[in-house]
Amino acid sequence: MSFYELGFIPDYLRDLNILSIILRFLLAVLCGGIIGAEREHSRHPAGLRTHLLVCIGAASCMMVNQYISVYLTPGSDMARIGAQVVSGIGFLGAGTILVTRQNRISGLTTAAGLWSSACMGLTAGIGFYECTIVLCVLIFIMLAVLSRLNAYFAKTISVIRIYMEFGEECRLGQVLALLKEDNISTTGVDPFPSSGNHVTSLVLTLEKRPSIGDYQTMLTHIRDLPGMYYADRI
């Protein structure tokens, strides 16, 4: 049995009329705003306004496609414009993906959220209201709730990697001695391309201990070393 047969949504809201157009845009604003607000709260590159614009833009594309298929060229492909949105949103998502000088990739989740928001806008634009609401709930759960699960997994890994940059006044021996004082074992030292003259860059692989707090304290001690420019977990 389809959603149309269930009768949750009146038939006239599936058609293009002023009421259905307003409702679809409002639904796109509401759902896109929920996802964007979560990203804004988490201080990610694409926030509230970006997700709102993506969602209502995708919704308008789908309504234009429906208008063309129903009124201008009956029987034409109603998925043609929507397919271009799904593939074209990639350029915007790519702008949120950053590779830091430590070769750490950030922004992948935000890019995926933008793509999902575009798809959510398409469902709102075609009048698939039920799918829009369910998709909004699922995206929000994955972004807001599952981030805590990611934090849990981060605590269960067996090793931790620290990227650091330091000048001539700091020596690797000082760092290793500091780690030894904190009873932290080093299992690997990997040189890294230097970001400047007289700067040493490397990655330390450390044996993971139960408490993540130990590593926050350890990072603070390393950063306080004379000549240490940068130190963080990767």
PDB file of N, CA and C in Angstrom, residues 68-78:
ATOM      1  N   ILE A  68       7.147  21.609 -15.276  1.00  0.00           N
ATOM      2  CA  ILE A  68       7.456  21.351 -16.686  1.00  0.00           C
ATOM      3  C   ILE A  68       6.769  20.070 -17.154  1.00  0.00           C
ATOM      4  N   SER A  69       6.861  19.041 -16.321  1.00  0.00           N
ATOM      5  CA  SER A  69       6.317  17.745 -16.711  1.00  0.00           C
ATOM      6  C   SER A  69       4.788  17.748 -16.795  1.00  0.00           C
ATOM      7  N   VAL A  70       4.143  18.521 -15.920  1.00  0.00           N
ATOM      8  CA  VAL A  70       2.684  18.506 -15.872  1.00  0.00           C
ATOM      9  C   VAL A  70       2.063  19.514 -16.831  1.00  0.00           C
ATOM     10  N   TYR A  71       2.645  20.728 -16.906  1.00  0.00           N
ATOM     11  CA  TYR A  71       1.987  21.805 -17.639  1.00  0.00           C
ATOM     12  C   TYR A  71       2.643  22.165 -18.975  1.00  0.00           C
ATOM     13  N   LEU A  72       3.940  22.073 -19.071  1.00  0.00           N
ATOM     14  CA  LEU A  72       4.609  22.516 -20.302  1.00  0.00           C
ATOM     15  C   LEU A  72       4.878  21.378 -21.268  1.00  0.00           C
ATOM     16  N   THR A  73       5.489  20.322 -20.772  1.00  0.00           N
ATOM     17  CA  THR A  73       5.825  19.179 -21.612  1.00  0.00           C
ATOM     18  C   THR A  73       5.331  17.917 -20.927  1.00  0.00           C
ATOM     19  N   PRO A  74       4.052  17.634 -21.046  1.00  0.00           N
ATOM     20  CA  PRO A  74       3.486  16.460 -20.360  1.00  0.00           C
ATOM     21  C   PRO A  74       4.219  15.170 -20.733  1.00  0.00           C
ATOM     22  N   GLY A  75       4.505  14.386 -19.712  1.00  0.00           N
ATOM     23  CA  GLY A  75       5.182  13.114 -19.937  1.00  0.00           C
ATOM     24  C   GLY A  75       6.688  13.200 -19.940  1.00  0.00           C
ATOM     25  N   SER A  76       7.250  14.400 -19.750  1.00  0.00           N
ATOM     26  CA  SER A  76       8.710  14.527 -19.719  1.00  0.00           C
ATOM     27  C   SER A  76       9.263  13.957 -18.418  1.00  0.00           C
ATOM     28  N   ASP A  77      10.567  13.747 -18.401  1.00  0.00           N
ATOM     29  CA  ASP A  77      11.221  13.123 -17.244  1.00  0.00           C
ATOM     30  C   ASP A  77      11.188  14.069 -16.050  1.00  0.00           C
ATOM     31  N   MET A  78      10.505  13.675 -14.990  1.00  0.00           N
ATOM     32  CA  MET A  78      10.392  14.529 -13.804  1.00  0.00           C
ATOM     33  C   MET A  78      11.613  14.452 -12.900  1.00  0.00           C
TER      34      MET A  78
END
